[in-house]
Short mmCIF file of C-alpha atoms and ligand atoms in Angstrom, two decimals:
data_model
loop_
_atom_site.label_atom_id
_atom_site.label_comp_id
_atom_site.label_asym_id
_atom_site.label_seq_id
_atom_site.Cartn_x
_atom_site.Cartn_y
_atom_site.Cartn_z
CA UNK A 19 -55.67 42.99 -76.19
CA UNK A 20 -53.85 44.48 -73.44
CA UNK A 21 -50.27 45.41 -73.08
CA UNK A 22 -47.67 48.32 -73.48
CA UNK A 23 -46.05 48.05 -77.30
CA UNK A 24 -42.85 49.85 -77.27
CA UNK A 25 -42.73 51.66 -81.10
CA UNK A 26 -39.40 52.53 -82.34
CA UNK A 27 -38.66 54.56 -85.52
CA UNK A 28 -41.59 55.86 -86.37
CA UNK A 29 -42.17 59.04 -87.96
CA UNK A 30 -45.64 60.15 -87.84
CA UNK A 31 -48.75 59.13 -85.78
CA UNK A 32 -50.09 56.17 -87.46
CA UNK A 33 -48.51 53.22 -85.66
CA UNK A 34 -49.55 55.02 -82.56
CA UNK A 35 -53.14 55.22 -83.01
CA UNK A 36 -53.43 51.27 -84.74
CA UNK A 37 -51.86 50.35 -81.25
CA UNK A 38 -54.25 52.46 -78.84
CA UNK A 39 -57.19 51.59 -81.23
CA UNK A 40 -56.17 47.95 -80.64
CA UNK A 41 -56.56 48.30 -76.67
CA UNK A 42 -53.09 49.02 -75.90
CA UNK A 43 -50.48 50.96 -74.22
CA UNK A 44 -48.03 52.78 -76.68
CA UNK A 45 -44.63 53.89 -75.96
CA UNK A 46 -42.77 55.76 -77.99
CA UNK A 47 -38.73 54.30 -77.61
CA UNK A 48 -35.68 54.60 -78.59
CA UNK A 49 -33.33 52.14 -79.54
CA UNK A 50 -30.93 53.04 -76.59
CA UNK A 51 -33.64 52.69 -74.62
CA UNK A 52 -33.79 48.62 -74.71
CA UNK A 53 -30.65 47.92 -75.89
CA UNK A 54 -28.20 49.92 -73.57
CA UNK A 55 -27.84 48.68 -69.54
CA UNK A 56 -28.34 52.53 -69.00
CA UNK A 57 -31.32 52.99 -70.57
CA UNK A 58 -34.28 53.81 -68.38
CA UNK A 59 -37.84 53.47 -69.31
CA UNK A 60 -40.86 53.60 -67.21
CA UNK A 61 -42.03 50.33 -68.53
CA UNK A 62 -40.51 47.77 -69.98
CA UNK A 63 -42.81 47.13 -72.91
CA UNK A 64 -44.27 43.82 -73.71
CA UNK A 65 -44.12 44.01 -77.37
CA UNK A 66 -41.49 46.19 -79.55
CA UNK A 67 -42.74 47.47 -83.29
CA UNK A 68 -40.19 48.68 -85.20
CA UNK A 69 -40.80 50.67 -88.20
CA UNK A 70 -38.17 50.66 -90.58
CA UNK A 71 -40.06 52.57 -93.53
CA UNK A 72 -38.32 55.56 -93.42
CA UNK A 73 -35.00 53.84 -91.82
CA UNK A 74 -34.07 50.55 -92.50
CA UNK A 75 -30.72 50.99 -90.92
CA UNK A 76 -33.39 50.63 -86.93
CA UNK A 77 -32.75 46.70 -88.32
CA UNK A 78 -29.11 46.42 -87.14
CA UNK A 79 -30.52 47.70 -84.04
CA UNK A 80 -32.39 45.14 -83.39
CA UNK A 81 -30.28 42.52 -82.17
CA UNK A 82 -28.93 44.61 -79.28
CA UNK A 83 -32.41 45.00 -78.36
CA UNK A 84 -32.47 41.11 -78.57
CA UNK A 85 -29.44 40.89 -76.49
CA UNK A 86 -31.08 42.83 -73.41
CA UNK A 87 -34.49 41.26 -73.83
CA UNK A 88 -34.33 37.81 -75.18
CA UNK A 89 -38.12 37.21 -74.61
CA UNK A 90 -39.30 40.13 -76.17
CA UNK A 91 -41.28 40.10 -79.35
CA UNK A 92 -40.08 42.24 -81.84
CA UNK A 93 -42.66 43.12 -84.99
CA UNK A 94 -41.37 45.13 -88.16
CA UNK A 95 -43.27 47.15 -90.26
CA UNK A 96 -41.43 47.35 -93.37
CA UNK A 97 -41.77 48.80 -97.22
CA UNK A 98 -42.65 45.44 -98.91
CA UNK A 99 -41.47 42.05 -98.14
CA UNK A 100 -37.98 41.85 -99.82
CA UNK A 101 -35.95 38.85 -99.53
CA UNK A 102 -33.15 40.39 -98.50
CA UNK A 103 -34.81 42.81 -95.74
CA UNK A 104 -36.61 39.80 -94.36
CA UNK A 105 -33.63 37.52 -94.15
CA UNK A 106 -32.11 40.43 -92.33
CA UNK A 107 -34.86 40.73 -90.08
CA UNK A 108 -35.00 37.26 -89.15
CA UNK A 109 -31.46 37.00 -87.95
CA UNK A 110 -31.75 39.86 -85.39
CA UNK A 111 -34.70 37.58 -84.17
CA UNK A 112 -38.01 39.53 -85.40
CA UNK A 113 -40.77 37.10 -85.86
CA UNK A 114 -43.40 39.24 -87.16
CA UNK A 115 -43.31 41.40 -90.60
CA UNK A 116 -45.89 43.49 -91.37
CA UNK A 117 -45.29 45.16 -95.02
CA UNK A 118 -47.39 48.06 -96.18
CA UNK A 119 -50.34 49.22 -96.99
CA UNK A 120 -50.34 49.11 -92.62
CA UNK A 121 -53.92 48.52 -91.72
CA UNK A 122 -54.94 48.02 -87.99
CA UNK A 123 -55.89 44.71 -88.39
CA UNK A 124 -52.54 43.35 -90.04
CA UNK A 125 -50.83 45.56 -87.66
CA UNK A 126 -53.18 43.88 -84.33
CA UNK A 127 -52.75 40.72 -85.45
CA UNK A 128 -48.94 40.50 -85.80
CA UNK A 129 -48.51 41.97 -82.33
CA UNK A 130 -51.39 39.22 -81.04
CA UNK A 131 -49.30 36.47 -82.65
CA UNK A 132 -45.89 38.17 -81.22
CA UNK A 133 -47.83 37.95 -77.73
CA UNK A 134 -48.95 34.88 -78.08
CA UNK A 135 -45.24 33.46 -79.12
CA UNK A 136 -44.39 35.62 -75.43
CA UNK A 137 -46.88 33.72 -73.45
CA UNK A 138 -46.05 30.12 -75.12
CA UNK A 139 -43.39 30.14 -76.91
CA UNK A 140 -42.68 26.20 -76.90
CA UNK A 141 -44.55 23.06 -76.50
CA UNK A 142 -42.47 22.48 -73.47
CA UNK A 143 -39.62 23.79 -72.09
CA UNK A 144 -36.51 21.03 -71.18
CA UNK A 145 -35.68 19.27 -74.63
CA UNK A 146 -32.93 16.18 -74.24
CA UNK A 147 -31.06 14.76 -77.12
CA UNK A 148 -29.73 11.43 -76.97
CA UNK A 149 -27.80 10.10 -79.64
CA UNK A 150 -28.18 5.75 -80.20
CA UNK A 151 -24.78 5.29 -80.61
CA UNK A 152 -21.25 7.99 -81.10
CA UNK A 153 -21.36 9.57 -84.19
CA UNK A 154 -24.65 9.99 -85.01
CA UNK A 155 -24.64 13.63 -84.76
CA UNK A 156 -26.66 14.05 -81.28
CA UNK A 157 -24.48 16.66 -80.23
CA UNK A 158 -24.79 18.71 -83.89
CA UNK A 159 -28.72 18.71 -83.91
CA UNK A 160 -28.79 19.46 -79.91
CA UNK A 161 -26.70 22.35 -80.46
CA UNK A 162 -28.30 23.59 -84.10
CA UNK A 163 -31.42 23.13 -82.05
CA UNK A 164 -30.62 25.15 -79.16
CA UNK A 165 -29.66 27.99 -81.81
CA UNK A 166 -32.79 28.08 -83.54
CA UNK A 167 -34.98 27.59 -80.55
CA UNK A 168 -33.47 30.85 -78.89
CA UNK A 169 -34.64 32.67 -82.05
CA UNK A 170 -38.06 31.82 -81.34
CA UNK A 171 -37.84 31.34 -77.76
CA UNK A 172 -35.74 34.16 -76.40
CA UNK A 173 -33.19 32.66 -73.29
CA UNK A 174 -31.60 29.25 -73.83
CA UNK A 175 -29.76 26.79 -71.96
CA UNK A 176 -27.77 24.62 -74.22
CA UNK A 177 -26.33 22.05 -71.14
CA UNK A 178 -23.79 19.22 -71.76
CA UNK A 179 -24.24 16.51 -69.84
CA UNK A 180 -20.96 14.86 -71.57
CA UNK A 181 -19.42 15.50 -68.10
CA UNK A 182 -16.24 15.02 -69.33
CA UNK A 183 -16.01 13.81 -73.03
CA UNK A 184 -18.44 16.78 -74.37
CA UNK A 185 -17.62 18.93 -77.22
CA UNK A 186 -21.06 21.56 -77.50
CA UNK A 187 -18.14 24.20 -76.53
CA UNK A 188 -16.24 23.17 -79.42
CA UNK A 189 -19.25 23.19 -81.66
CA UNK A 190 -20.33 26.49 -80.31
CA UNK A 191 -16.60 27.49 -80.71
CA UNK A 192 -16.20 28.74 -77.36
CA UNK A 193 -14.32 28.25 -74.31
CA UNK A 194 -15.79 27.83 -71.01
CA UNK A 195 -14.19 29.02 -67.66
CA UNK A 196 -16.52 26.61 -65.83
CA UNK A 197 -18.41 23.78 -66.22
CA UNK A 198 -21.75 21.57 -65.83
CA UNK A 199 -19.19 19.83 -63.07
CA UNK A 200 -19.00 23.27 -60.74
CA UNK A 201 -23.09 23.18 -61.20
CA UNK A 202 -23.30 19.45 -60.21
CA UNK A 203 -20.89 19.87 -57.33
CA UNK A 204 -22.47 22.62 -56.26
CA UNK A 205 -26.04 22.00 -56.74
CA UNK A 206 -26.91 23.29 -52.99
CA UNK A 207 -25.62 26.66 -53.62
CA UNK A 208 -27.00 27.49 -56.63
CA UNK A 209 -28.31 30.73 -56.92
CA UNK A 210 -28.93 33.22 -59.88
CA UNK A 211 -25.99 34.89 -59.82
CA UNK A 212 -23.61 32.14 -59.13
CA UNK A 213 -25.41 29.88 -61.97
CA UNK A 214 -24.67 32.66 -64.32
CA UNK A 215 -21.40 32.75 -63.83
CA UNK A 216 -20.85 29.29 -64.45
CA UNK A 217 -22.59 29.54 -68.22
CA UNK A 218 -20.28 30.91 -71.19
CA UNK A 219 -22.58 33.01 -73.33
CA UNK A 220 -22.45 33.05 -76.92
CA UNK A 221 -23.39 35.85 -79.73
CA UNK A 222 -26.41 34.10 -80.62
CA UNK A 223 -28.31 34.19 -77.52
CA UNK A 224 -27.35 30.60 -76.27
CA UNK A 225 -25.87 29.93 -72.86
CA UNK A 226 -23.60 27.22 -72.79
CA UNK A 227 -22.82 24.92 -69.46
CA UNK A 228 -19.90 23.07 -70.63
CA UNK A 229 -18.74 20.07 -70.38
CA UNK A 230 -15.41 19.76 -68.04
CA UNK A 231 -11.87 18.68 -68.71
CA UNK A 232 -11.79 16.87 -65.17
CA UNK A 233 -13.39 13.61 -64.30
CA UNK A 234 -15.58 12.84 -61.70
CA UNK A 235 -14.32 10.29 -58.97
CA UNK A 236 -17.73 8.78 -58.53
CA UNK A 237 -21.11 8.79 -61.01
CA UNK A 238 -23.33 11.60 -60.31
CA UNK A 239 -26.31 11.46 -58.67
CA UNK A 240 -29.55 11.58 -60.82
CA UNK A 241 -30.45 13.85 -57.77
CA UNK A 242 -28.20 16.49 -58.81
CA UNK A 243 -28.79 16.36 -62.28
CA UNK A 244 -32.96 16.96 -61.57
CA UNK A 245 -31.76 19.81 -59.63
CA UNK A 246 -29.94 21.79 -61.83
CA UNK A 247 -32.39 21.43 -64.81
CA UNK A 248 -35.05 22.17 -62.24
CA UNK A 249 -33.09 25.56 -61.27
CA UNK A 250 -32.14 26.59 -64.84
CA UNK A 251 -36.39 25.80 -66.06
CA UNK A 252 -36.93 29.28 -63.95
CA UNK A 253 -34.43 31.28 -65.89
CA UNK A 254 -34.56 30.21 -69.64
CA UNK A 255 -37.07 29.62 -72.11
CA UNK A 256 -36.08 26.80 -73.55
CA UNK A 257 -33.20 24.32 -71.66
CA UNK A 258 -31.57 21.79 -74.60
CA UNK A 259 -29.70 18.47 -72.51
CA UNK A 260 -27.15 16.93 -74.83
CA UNK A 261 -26.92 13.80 -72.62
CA UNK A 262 -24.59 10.76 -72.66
CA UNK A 263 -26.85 7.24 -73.70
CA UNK A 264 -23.83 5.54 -71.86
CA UNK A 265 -24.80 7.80 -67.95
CA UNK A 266 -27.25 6.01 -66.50
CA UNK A 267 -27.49 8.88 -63.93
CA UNK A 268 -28.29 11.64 -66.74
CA UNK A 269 -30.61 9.11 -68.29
CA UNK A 270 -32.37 8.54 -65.16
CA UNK A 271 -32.85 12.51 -64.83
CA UNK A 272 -34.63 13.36 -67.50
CA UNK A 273 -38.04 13.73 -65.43
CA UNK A 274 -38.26 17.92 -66.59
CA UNK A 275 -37.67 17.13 -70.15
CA UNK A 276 -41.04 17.63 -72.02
CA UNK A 277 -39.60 16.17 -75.07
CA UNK A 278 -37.21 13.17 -75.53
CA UNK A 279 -35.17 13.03 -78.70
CA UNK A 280 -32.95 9.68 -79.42
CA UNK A 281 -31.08 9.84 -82.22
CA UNK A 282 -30.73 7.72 -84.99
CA UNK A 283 -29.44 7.17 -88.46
CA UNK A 284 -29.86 4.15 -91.04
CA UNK A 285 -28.09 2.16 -89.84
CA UNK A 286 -28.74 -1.25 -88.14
CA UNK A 287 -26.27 -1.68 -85.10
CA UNK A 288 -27.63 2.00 -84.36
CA UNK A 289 -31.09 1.23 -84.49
CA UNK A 290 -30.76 -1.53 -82.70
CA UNK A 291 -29.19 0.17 -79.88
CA UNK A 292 -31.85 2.95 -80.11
CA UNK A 293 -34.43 -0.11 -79.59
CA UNK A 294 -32.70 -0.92 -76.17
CA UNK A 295 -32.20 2.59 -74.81
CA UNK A 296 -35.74 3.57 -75.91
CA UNK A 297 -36.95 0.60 -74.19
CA UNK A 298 -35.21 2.15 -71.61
CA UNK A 299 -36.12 5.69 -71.45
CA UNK A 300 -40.06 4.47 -72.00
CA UNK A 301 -40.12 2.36 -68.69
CA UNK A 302 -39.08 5.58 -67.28
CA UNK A 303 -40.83 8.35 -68.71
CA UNK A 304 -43.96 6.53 -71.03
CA UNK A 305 -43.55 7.05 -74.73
CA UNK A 306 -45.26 10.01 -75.05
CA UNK A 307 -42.47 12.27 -75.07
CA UNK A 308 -40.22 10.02 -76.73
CA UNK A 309 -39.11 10.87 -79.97
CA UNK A 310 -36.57 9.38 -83.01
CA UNK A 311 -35.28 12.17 -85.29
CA UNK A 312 -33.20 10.56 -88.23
CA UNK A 313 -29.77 12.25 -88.79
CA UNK A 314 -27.85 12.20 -92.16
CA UNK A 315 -31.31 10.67 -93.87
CA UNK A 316 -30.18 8.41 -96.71
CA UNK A 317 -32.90 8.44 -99.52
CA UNK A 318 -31.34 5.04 -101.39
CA UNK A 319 -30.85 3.44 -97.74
CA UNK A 320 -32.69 -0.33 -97.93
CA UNK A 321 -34.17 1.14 -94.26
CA UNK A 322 -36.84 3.18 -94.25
CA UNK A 323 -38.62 5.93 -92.24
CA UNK A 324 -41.08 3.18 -91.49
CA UNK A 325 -38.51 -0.06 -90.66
CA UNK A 326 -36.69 2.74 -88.52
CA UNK A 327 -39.96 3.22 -86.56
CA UNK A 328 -40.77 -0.42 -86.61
CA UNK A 329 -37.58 -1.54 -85.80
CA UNK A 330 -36.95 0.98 -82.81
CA UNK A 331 -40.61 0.96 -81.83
CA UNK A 332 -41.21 4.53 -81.36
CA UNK A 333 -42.01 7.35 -83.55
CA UNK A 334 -39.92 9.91 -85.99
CA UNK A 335 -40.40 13.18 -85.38
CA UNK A 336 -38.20 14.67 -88.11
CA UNK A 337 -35.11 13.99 -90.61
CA UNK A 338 -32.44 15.88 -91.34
CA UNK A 339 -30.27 15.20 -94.44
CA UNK A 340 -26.80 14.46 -95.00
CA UNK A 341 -24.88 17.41 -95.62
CA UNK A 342 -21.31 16.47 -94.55
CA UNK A 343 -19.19 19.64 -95.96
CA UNK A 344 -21.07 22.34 -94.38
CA UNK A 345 -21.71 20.16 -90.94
CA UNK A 346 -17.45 19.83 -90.76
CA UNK A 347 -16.77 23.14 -91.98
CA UNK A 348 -19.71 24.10 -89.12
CA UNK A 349 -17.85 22.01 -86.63
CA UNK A 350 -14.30 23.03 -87.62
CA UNK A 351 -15.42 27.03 -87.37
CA UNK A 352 -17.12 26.46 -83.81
CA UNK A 353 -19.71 28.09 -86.00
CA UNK A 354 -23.33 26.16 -85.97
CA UNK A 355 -25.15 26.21 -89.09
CA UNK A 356 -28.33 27.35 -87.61
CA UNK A 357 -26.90 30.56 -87.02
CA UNK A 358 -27.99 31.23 -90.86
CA UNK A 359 -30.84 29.51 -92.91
CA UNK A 360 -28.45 29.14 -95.47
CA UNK A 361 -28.27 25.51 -96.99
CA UNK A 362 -30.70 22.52 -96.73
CA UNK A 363 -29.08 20.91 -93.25
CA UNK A 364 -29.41 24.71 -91.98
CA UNK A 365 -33.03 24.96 -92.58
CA UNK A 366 -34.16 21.54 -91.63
CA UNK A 367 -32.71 22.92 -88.11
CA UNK A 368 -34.95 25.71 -88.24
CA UNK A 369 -37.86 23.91 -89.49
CA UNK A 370 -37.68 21.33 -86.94
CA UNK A 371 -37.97 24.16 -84.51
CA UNK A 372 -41.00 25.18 -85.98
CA UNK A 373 -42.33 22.26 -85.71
CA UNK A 374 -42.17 21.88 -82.44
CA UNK A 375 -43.11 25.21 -81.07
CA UNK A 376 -45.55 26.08 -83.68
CA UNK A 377 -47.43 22.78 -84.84
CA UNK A 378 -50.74 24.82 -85.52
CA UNK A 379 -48.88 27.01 -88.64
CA UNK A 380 -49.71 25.47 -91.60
CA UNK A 381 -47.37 23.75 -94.16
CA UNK A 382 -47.20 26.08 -97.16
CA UNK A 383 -45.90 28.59 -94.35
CA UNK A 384 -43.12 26.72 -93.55
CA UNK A 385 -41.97 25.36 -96.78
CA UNK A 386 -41.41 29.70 -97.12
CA UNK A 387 -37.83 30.51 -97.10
CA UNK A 388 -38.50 32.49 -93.96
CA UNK A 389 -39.94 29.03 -91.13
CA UNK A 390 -41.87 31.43 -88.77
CA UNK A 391 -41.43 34.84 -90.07
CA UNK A 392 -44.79 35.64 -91.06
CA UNK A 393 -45.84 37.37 -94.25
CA UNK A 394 -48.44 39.75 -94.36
CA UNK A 395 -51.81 38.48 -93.65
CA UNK A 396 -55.85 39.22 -94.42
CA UNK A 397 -56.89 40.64 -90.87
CA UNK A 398 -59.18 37.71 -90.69
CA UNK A 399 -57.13 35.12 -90.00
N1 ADP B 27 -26.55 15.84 -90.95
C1 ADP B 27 -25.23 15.68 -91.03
N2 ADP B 27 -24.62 15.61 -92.23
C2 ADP B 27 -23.28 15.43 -92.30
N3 ADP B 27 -22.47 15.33 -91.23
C3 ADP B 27 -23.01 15.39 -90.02
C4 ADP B 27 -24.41 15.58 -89.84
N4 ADP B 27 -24.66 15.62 -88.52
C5 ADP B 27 -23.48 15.45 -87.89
N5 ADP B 27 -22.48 15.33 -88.77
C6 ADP B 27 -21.06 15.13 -88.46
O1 ADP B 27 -20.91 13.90 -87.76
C7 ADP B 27 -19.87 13.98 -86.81
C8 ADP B 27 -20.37 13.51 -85.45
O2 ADP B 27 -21.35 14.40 -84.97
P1 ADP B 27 -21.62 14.65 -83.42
O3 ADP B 27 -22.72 15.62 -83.36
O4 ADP B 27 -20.37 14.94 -82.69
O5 ADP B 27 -22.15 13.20 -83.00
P2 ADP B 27 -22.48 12.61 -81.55
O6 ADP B 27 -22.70 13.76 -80.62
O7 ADP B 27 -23.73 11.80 -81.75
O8 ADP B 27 -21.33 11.75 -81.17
C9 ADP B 27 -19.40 15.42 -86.81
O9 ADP B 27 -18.24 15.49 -87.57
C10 ADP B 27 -20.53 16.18 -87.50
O10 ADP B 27 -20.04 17.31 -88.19
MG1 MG B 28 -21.77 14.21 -78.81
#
């Protein structure tokens, strides 16, 4: 493997020589280092390890770190794997634990799957949730998803195409100076820095382009739309579209997105609404990348998984249950719920995720507490 790994908190040698013995460049850091706008380093390395044997406090420094670098991996090596230390560990955004005895091999391969996650972190990058019909809860999973995703994926764009009925901002529970509108009227002068200042960022990592309070005289142009997704692809990771089913022109722009998502619940004037717009959306794009995810699954419903796919004619990709008191409390707090893992509608957020960027991991992995935190493995794997 090649590649500088930044190690932080170590307090002997041993880290050190796994890493050069693996192929790579190690850097001894510290935390101020990648987490402060003064820090200075010769490299920027590709790959953090923090050891937080002897300190397990170097966890709460972690999410600075984040903060600076959202793409950068971040691998722990820690004591044992502890519940606690490892719920901890996922919220500053590590992905990879290693737990002692350290060998070089469970050491190499964390960092090679950290890498990996670097290179690729998601089966595509534009995702765009449509709900069938109001209510459905398009706007909840687009913005739970954007929060999860920019654990895994670093940099997020969590756009509301709701030009001027959207509520992510309220969801997110903050409030935007500007708007998706000053992007769309403006796509000609977009540049980095101006783009930037037209997002509201949030303490979990996801930019928001809100929605605006103004109305638009005319409809947009799809043009526009295609434009600003196509600008944002080059700065984020992952760029999450919660777009109006009733805006032909957002519908019609959806060429970037790698991954559809119309959403549906059980019942039938939604699903048969989700039949017409995915009708729709599949003249347009081929079904391929067109997706149903089920919101507020009913178990006792007299429509199933299956009549939902028959009836709608396209495929579910996942199902998230009905949890109403923590979605309004969620909602009413401008707090998502994927913030935490906390709580079944919580997880299903994150495990969705997983899904989708890591469909290789296998199944008893994710039904761990921890979706893609990985416990320590045989070198072999
Ligand atoms: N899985 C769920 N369980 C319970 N309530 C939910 C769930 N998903 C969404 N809700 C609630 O449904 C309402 C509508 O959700 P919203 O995301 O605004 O829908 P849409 O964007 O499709 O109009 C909100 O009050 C939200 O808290
Ligand atoms: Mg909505």
């Amino acid at each position: 493997m090649t590649g500088t790994v930044g190690i932080i908190g170590a307090t002997d040698r041993q880290v050190e020589e796994f890493v050069r013995a693996a192929g790579m460049r190690a850097l001894t850091v510290k935390v101020e280092d990648l987490s402060s706008p003064r820090g200075a380093l010769a490299a920027t390395p590709d790959v953090v390890v923090v050891d937080v044997r002897s300190d397990r406090h170097l966890l709460g420094s972690i999410a600075g770190i984040k903060r600076r670098h959202p793409s950068m991996g971040v691998a722990i090596v820690v004591p044992a794997l502890e519940p606690e230390l490892m719920l901890q560990a996922m919220r500053a955004g590590v992905t990879e634990c290693v737990a002692e005895p350290l060998t070089q091999g469970a050491l190499e391969a964390a960092i090679g799957r950290v890498m990996v996650q670097r290179a690729s972190p998601v089966e595509g990058r534009v995702f765009a949730f449509i709900g069938a019909k109001g209510g459905v809860g398009a706007t909840t999973v687009a913005v739970n998803f954007a929060e999860a995703i920019a654990r895994v994926a670093g940099e997020t764009l969590l756009v509301d195409l709701n030009i001027a009925t959207g509520d992510a901002a309220v969801f997110l529970g903050v409030e935007p100076r500007f708007t998706v509108l000053d992007a769309l009227e403006n796509t000609q002068r977009l540049d980095e820095n101006f783009f930037r200042s037209l997002v509201v960022h949030t303490s979990s990592g996801v930019d928001l382009l809100a929605s605006a309070v103004r109305v638009l005289a005319g409809p947009i142009e799809p043009q526009r739309v295609r434009t600003l997704v196509d600008f944002a692809v080059r700065y984020y990771r992952a760029i999450v579209l919660d777009v109006p089913r009733a805006d032909a022109s957002a519908l019609d722009a959806l060429d970037a997105a790698s991954s559809i998502f119309v959403v549906v619940n059980h019942e039938l004037p939604t699903l048969s609404s989700a039949y017409r717009l995915v009708a729709r959306l599949r003249q347009k794009y081929g079904s391929d990348r067109i997706w149903l995810l089920v919101n507020r699954s009913d178990k006792h419903s007299d429509i199933s998984l299956s009549d939902i796919e028959k009836a709608v004619n396209a495929r579910v990709k996942h199902v998230f249950p009905s949890d109403y008191k923590p979605a309004l409390a969620a909602a009413n707090h401008g707090q998502p719920l994927a913030r935490s893992t906390d709580g079944r509608l919580a997880g299903s957020f994150h495990e969705f995720v997983r899904i989708i960027t890591r469909p290789d991991r296998p199944l008893e992995d994710t039904k761990r507490m921890f979706g893609w935190l990985t416990p320590k493995r045989s070198s072999a794997e």
